[in-house]
Short mmCIF file of C-alpha atoms and ligand atoms in Angstrom, two decimals:
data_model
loop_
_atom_site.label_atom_id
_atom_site.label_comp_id
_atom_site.label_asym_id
_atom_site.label_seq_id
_atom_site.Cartn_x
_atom_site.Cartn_y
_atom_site.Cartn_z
CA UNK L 1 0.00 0.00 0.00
CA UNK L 2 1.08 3.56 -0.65
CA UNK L 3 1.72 5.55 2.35
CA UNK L 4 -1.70 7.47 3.54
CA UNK L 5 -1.36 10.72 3.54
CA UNK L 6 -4.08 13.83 4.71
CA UNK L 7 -6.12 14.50 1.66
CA UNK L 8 -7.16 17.59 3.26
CA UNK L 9 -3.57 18.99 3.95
CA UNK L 10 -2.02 21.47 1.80
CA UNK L 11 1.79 20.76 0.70
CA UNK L 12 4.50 23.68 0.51
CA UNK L 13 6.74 23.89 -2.11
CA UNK L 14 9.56 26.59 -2.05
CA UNK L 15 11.60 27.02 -5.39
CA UNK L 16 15.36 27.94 -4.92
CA UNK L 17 16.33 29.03 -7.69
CA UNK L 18 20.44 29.15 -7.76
CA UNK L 19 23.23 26.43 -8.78
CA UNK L 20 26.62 25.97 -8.29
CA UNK L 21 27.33 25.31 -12.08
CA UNK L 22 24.75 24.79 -15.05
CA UNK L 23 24.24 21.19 -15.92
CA UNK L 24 24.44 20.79 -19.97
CA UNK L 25 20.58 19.34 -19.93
CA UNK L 26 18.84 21.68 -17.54
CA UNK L 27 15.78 23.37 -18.48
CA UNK L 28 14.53 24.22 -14.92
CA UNK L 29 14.02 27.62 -13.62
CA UNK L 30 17.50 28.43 -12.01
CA UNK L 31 20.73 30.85 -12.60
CA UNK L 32 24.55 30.74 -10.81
CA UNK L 33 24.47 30.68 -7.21
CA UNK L 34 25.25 34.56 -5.83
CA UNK L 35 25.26 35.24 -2.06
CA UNK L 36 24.18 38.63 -2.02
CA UNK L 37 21.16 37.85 -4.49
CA UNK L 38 20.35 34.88 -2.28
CA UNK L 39 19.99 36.53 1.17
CA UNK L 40 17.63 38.85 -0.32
CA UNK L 41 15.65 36.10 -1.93
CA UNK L 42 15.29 34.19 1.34
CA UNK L 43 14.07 37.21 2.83
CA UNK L 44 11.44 37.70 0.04
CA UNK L 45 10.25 34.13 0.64
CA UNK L 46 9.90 34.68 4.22
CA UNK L 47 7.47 37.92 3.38
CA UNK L 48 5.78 35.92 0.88
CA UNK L 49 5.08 33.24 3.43
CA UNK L 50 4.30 35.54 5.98
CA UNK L 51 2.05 37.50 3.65
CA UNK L 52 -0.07 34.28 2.47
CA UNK L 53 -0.79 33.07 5.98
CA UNK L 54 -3.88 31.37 7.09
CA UNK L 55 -3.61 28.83 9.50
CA UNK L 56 -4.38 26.04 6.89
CA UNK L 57 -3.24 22.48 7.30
CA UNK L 58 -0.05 21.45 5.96
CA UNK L 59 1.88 18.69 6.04
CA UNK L 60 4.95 18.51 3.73
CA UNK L 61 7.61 21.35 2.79
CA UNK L 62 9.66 20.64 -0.24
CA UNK L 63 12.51 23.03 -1.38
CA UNK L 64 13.02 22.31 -4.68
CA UNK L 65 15.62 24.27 -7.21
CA UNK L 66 18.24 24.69 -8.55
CA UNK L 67 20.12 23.48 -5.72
CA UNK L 68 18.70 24.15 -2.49
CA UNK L 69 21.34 23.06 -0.45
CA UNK L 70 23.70 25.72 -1.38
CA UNK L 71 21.24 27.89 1.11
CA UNK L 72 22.91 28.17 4.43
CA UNK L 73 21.08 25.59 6.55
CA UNK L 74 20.41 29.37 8.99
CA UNK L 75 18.14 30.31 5.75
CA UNK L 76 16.51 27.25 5.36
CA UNK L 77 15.83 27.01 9.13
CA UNK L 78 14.66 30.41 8.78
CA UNK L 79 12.11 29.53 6.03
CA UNK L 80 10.92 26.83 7.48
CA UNK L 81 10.10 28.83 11.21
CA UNK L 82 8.25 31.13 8.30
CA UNK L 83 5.61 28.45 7.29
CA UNK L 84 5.43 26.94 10.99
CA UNK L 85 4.13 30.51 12.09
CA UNK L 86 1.73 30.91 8.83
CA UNK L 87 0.25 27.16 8.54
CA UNK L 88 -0.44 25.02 10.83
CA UNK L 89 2.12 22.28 10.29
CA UNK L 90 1.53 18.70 11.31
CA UNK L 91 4.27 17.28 13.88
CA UNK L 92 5.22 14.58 11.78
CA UNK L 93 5.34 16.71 8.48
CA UNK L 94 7.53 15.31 6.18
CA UNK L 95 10.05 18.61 5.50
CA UNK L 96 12.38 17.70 1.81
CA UNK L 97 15.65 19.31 0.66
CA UNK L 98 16.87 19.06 -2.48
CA UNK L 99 20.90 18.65 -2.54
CA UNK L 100 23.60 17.96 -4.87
CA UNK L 101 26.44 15.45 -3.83
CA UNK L 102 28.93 17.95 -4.28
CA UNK L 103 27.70 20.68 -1.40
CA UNK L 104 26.72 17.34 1.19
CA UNK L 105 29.01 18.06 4.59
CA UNK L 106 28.28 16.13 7.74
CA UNK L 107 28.10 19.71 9.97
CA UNK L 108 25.95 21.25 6.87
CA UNK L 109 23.49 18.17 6.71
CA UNK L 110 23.16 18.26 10.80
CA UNK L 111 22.69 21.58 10.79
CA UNK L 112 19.82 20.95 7.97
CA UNK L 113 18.02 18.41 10.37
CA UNK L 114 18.33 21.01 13.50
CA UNK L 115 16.73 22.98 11.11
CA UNK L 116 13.72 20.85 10.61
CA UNK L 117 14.47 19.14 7.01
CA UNK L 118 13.76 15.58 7.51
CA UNK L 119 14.08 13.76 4.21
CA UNK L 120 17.27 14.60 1.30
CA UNK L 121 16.27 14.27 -2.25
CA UNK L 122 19.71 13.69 -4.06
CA UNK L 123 20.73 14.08 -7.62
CA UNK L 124 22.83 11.43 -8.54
CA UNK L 125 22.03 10.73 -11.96
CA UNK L 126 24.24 8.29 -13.00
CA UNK L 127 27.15 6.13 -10.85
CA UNK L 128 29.42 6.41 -14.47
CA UNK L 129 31.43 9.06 -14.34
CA UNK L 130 31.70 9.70 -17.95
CA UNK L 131 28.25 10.56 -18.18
CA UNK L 132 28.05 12.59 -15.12
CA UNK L 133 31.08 14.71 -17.55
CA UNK L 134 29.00 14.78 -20.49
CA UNK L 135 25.84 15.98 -18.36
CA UNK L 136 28.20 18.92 -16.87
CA UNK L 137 27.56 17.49 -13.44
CA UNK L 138 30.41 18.50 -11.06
CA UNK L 139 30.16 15.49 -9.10
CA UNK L 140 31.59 12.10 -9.73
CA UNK L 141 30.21 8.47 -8.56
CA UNK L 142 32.80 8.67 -5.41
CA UNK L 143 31.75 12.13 -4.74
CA UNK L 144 27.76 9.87 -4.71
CA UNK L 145 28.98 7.32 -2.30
CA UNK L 146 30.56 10.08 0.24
CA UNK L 147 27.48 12.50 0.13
CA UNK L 148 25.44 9.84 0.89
CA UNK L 149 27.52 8.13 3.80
CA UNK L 150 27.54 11.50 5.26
CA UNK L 151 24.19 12.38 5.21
CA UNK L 152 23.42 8.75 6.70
CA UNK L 153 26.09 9.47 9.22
CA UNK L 154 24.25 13.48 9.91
CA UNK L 155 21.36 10.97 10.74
CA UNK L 156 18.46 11.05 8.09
CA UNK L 157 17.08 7.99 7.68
CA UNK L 158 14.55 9.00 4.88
CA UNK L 159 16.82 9.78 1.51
CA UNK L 160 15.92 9.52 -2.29
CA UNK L 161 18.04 9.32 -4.85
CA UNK L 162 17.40 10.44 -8.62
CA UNK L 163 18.69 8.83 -11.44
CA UNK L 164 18.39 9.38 -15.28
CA UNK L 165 18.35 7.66 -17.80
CA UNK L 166 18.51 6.93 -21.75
CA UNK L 167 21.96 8.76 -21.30
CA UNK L 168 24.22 10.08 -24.44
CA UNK L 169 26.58 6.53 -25.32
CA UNK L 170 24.45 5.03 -22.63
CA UNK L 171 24.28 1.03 -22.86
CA UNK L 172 21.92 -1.20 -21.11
CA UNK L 173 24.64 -2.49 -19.62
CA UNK L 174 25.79 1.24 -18.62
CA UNK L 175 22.88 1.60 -16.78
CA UNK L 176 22.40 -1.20 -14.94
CA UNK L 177 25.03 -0.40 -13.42
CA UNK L 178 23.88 2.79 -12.11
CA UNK L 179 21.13 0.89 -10.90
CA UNK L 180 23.72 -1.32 -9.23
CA UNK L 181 25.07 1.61 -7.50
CA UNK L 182 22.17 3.08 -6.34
CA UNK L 183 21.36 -0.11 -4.57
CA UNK L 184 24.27 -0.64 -3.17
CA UNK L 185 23.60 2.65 -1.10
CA UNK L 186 20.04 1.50 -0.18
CA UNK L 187 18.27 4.93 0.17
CA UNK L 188 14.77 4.79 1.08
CA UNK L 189 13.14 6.14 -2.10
CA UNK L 190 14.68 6.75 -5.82
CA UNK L 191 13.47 8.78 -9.32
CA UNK L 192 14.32 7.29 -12.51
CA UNK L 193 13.87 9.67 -14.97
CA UNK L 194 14.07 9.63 -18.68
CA UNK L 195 16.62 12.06 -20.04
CA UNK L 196 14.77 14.97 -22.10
CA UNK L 197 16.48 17.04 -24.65
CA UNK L 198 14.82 20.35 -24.98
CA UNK L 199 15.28 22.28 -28.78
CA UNK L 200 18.17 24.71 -27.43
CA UNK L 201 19.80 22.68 -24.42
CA UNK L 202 23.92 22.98 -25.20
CA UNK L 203 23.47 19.41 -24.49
CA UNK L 204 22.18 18.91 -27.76
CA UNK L 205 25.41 21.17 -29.30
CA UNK L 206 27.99 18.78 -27.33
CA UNK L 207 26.51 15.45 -28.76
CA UNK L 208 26.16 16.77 -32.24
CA UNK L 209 30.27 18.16 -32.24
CA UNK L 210 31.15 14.64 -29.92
CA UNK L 211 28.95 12.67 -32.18
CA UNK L 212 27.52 11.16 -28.95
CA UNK L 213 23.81 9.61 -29.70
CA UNK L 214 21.06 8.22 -27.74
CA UNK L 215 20.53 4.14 -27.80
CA UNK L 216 17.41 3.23 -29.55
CA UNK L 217 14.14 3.59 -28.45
CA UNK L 218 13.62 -0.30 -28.37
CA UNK L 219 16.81 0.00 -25.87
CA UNK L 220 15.87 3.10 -23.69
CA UNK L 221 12.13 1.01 -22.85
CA UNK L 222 14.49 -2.13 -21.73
CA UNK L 223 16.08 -0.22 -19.54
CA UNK L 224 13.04 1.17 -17.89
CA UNK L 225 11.74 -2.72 -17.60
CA UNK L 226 14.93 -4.17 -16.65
CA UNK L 227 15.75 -1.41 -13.84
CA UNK L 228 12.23 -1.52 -12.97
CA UNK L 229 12.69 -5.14 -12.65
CA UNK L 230 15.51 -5.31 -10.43
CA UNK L 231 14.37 -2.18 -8.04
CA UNK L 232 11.54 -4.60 -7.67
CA UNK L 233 13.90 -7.66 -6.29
CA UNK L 234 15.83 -5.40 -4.44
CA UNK L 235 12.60 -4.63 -1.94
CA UNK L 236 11.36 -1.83 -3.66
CA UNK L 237 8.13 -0.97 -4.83
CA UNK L 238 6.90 0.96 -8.03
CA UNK L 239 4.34 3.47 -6.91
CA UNK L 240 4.53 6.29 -10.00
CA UNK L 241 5.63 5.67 -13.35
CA UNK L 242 8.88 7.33 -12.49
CA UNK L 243 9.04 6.40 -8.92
CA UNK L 244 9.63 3.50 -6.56
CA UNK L 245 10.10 3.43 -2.28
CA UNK L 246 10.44 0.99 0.51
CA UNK L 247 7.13 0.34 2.03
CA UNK L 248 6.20 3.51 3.99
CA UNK L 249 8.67 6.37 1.93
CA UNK L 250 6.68 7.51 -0.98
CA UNK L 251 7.09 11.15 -1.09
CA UNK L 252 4.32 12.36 0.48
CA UNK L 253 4.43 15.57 -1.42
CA UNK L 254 4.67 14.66 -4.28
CA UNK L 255 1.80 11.89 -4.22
CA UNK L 256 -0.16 15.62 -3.79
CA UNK L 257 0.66 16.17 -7.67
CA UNK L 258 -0.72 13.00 -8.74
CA UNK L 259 -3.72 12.38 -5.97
CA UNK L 260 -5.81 16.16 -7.05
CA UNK L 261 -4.15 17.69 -4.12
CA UNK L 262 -3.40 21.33 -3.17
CA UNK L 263 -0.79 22.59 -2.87
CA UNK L 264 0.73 26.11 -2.19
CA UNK L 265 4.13 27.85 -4.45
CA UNK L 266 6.54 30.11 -2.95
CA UNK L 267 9.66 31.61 -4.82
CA UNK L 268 10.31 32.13 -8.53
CA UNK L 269 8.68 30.15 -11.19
CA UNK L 270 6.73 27.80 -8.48
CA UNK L 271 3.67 26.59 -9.63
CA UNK L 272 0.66 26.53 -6.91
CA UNK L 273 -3.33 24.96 -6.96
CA UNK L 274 -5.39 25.69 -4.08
CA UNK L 275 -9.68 26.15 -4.08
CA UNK L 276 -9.98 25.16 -7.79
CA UNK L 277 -6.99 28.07 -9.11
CA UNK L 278 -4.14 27.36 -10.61
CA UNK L 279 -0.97 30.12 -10.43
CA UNK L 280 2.43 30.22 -11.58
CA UNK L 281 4.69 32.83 -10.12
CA UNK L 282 7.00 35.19 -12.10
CA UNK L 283 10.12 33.28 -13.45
CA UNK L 284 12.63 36.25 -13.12
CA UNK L 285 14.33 36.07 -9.34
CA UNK L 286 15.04 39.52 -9.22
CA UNK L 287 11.30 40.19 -10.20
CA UNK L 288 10.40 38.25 -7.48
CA UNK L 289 12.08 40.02 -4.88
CA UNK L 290 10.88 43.15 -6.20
CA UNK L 291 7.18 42.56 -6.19
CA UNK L 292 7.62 41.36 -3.00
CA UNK L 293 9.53 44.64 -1.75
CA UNK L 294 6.54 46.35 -3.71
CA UNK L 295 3.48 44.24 -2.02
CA UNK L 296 2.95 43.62 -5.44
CA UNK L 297 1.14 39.78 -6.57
CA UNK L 298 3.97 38.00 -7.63
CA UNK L 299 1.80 35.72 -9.89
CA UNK L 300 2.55 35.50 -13.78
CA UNK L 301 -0.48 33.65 -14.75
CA UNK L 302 -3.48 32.60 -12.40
CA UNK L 303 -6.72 30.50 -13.96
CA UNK L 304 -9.87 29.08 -12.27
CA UNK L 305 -10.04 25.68 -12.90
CA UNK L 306 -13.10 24.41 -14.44
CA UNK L 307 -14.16 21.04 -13.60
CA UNK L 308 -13.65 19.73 -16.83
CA UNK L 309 -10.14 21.05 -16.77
CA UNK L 310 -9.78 19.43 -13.03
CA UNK L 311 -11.13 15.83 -13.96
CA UNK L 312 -8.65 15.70 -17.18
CA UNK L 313 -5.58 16.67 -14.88
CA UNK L 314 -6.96 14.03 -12.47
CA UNK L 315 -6.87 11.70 -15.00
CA UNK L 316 -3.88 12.28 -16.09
CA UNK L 317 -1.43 12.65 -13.04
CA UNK L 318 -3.85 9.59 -11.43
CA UNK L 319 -2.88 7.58 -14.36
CA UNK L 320 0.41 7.62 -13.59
CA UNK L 321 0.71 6.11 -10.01
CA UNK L 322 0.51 2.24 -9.76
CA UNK L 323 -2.29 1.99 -8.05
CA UNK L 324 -4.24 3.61 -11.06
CA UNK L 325 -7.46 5.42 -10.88
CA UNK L 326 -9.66 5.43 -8.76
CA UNK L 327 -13.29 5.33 -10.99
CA UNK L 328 -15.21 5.57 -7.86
CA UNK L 329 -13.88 8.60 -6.23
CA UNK L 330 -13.81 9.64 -9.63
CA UNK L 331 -17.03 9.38 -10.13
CA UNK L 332 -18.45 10.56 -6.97
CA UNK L 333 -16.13 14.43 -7.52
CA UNK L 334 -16.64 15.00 -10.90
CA UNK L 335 -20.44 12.81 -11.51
CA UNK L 336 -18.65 11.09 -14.18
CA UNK L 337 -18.34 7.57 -15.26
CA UNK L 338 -14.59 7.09 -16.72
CA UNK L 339 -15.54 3.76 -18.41
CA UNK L 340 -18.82 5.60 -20.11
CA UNK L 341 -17.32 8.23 -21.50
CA UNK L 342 -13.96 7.06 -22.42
CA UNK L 343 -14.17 3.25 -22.79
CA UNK L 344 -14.50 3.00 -26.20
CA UNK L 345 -11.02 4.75 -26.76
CA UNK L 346 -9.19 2.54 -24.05
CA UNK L 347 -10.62 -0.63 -25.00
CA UNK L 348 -7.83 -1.38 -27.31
CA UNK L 349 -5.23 -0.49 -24.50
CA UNK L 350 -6.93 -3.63 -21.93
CA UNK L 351 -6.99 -5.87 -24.75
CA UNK L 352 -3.27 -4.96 -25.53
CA UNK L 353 -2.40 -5.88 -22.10
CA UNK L 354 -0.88 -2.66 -21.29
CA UNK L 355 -4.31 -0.93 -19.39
CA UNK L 356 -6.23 -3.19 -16.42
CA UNK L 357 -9.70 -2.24 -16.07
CA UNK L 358 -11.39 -3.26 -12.36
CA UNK L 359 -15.52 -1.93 -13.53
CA UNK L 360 -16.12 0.47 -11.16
CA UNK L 361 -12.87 0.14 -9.18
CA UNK L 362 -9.73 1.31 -10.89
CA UNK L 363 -8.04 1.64 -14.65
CA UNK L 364 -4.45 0.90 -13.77
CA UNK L 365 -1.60 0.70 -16.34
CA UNK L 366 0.82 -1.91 -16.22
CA UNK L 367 4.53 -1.50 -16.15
CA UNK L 368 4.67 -1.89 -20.15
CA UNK L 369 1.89 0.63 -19.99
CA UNK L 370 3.56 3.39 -18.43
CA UNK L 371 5.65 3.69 -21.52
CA UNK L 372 2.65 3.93 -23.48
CA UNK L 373 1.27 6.48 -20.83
CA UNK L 374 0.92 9.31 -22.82
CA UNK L 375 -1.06 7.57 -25.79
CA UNK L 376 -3.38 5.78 -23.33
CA UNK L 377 -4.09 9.43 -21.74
CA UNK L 378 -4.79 11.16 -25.44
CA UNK L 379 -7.81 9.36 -24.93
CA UNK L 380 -8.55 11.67 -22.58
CA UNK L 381 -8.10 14.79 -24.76
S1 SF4 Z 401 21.85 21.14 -10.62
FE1 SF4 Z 401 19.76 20.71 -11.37
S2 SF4 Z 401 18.74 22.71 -11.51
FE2 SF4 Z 401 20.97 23.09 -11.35
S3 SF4 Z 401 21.67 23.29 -13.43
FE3 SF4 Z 401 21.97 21.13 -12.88
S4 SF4 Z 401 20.06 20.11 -13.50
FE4 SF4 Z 401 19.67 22.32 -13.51
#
C-alpha cells in the first residue's frame, strides 16, 4: 500500500532558484548561485510566506531548485520557522531538501536536520562518471557514495536518490550499473527519470560536435523494464511511473501532484493549486524580490479551474501512479463515469495488455503501460 497521507492537507513547495554550475541538460528555472542575491531572496520568501498566511493544514515542505542546499542551513531554518508561524504544520510533516552530492558536509546536513528538514532528495544521476562529464555534473560516482555516507552518518534515515536515464553513449549495460550503484547505497526512495532534450539545451550542441547519440528507443524502454525489474527484487516498490520506495517512503508531497491535491508555491517560477486556481509565479528572481519589496502579486499567470479542466488533470497525473485510478472517487467528484465516456477509446489499450480495467474500481496501467502512458491518456483529450 502507498503511504496514507491527509487529503485535506495542503503541501509547501519553495523554489530555490540558484546552482553551483549549469548542468548541460537543464531546463529548470534556475541561474549561478550569488550570495548577495540569495539573502535577499530568502528574505522575500519569508514575506511571501508571511504575507499568504492562514492557519491552513499542511503537512509537507519541499525546497526544490536549482540546488537548495547551497542555502545556508540558517536560511533554510529560517524559512521553514516562516511556514510553521503561517500554517499550521503537522508534527510529523515530512520537511524535503533538495541537494547535490557535491555541497553534502556532515556539519551542513546536521545543521539541515536542526533545522527541521527531515528527508534529502539527491541528484545522482548516473554512478558512471563519464556521463556525469557529459551531463556537466560537477560530481563524480565517489563524490555519490561520500554525500550519501555523510548524510546517513548526519542521521536522516529518509533519503531519495534520482537517477536518469537513456543517457548520451548510454548502454543497457551502462545503466544497470547505475542501478547497481544506487542499490548498493540502499536509500529509502529513488526517481528514474528519462533524459529529455529540450530544442536549445547545449546538451544537444555537445553530442552533435562529440557525435555522442542516444541508444534506440527499443533499448531506452528495456532499460526502464529491466531497472524496474531489479528495483523490484531489491525490496522496492513501483508506486509512479517514475518512482519507486520501501514500504512507507513515498514522497508524500509529491503523491499531492498526482492524488488532485493542493498545494501552495513560494519563490520564482513555483507553480501553486489551491480552491480550484491554478498560479504560476514570475520566473525572473530579481522580479520576485521586487514585487515582493513592492506588495505587489507575484503571480505571472493565475486560472480558475473548471471542472472539466480538473477531472482531465486528475486523469492524467492519477494515471500515472501504480495503483491507477480510482473510478469511484472519480465518479463521486466530478459525476462522471470514466468507463462511459472514455471506454470505447481505451478498450484497445486492456486488450493490448498494457491498461487493467477493475468496472467500477480502478483503470491501472501496467509497467509496459507506463511507456505507453501518454497515448493511453490522449484518450482523454
Ligand atoms: S543542478 Fe539541477 S537545476 Fe541546477 S543546473 Fe543542474 S540540473 Fe539544472
Amino acid at each position: 500500500m502507498v503511504a496514507a497521507t491527509d487529503a485535506g492537507a495542503l503541501g509547501l513547495y519553495i523554489h530555490i532558484p540558484f546552482c553551483g554550475a549549469i548542468c548541460a541538460y537543464c531546463n529548470f528555472n534556475r541561474g549561478l548561485h550569488d550570495g548577495t542575491l540569495a539573502a535577499r531572496y530568502v528574505e522575500a520568501l519569508e514575506r511571501d510566506i508571511r504575507q499568504q498566511a492562514d492557519q491552513a493544514r499542511a503537512d509537507t515542505v519541499y525546497f526544490g531548485g536549482g540546488t537548495p542546499s547551497l542555502l545556508p542551513p540558517e536560511d533554510i531554518g529560517r524559512v521553514i520557522a516562516a511556514c510553521r508561524e503561517s500554517f499550521t504544520l503537522a508534527d510529523d510533516a515530512e520537511i524535503t531538501l533538495e541537494t547535490n552530492p557535491e555541497t553534502v558536509t556532515v556539519e551542513r546536513m546536521e545543521a539541515y536536520r536542526a533545522a527541521g528538514v527531515n528527508r534529502i532528495s539527491m541528484g545522482a544521476q548516473s554512478f558512471r562518471d563519464e556521463e556525469l562529464k557529459r551531463l556537466g555534473r560537477v560530481h563524480d560516482a565517489a563524490r555519490i557514495r561520500e554525500a550519501f555516507a555523510r548524510t546517513r552518518q548526519a542521521g536522516f534515515d529518509n533519503i531519495s536518490l534520482d537517477l536518469m536515464m537513456w543517457l548520451p553513449q548510454q548502454t543497457i549495460h551502462d545503466w544497470m550499473e547505475s542501478i547497481d550503484g544506487l542499490l548498493e547505497l540502499g536509500p529509502e526512495h529513488a526517481s528514474i527519470y528519462l533524459l529529455e532534450l529540450y530544442p536549445n539545451a547545449p546538451l544537444r550542441e555537445d553530442m552533435a560536435r562529440a557525435g555522442w547519440s542516444q541508444a534506440p528507443e527499443d533499448d531506452a524502454a528495456d532499460m526502464y523494464l529491466r531497472g524496474f525489474e531489479r528495483l523490484d527484487a531489491a525490496g522496492y516498490r513501483q508506486y509512479e511511473i517514475s518512482n519507486v520506495a520501501r514500504d512507507g517512503r513515498e514522497s508524500r508531497h509529491n503523491l499531492k501532484y498526482w492524488r488532485d491535491g493542493e498545494w501552495m508555491a513560494f519563490g520564482c517560477g513555483a507553480h501553486g493549486t489551491r480552491d480550484g486556481r491554478r498560479w504560476r509565479v514570475v520566473s525572473g528572481t530579481e522580479d520576485y524580490i521586487l514585487r515582493i519589496q513592492a506588495g505587489t502579486s507575484t503571480a505571472a499567470e493565475t486560472r480558475i479551474l473548471s471542472d472539466e479542466e480538473r477531472l482531465e488533470e486528475m486523469l492524467f497525473t492519477g494515471l500515472r501512479l501504480s495503483e491507477g485510478l480510482p473510478l469511484m472517487e472519480i465518479q463521486a467528484k466530478f459525476g462522471v463515469d470514466v468507463w462511459d465516456r472514455y471506454g470505447r477509446g481505451l478498450a484497445p489499450f486492456v486488450k493490448a495488455g498494457v491498461l487493467r480495467h477493475e468496472p467500477s474500481v480502478r483503470l491501472q496501467l501496467t509497467r509496459e503501460g507506463m511507456l505507453l502512458a501518454n497515448e493511453v491518456c490522449s484518450v482523454f483529450v
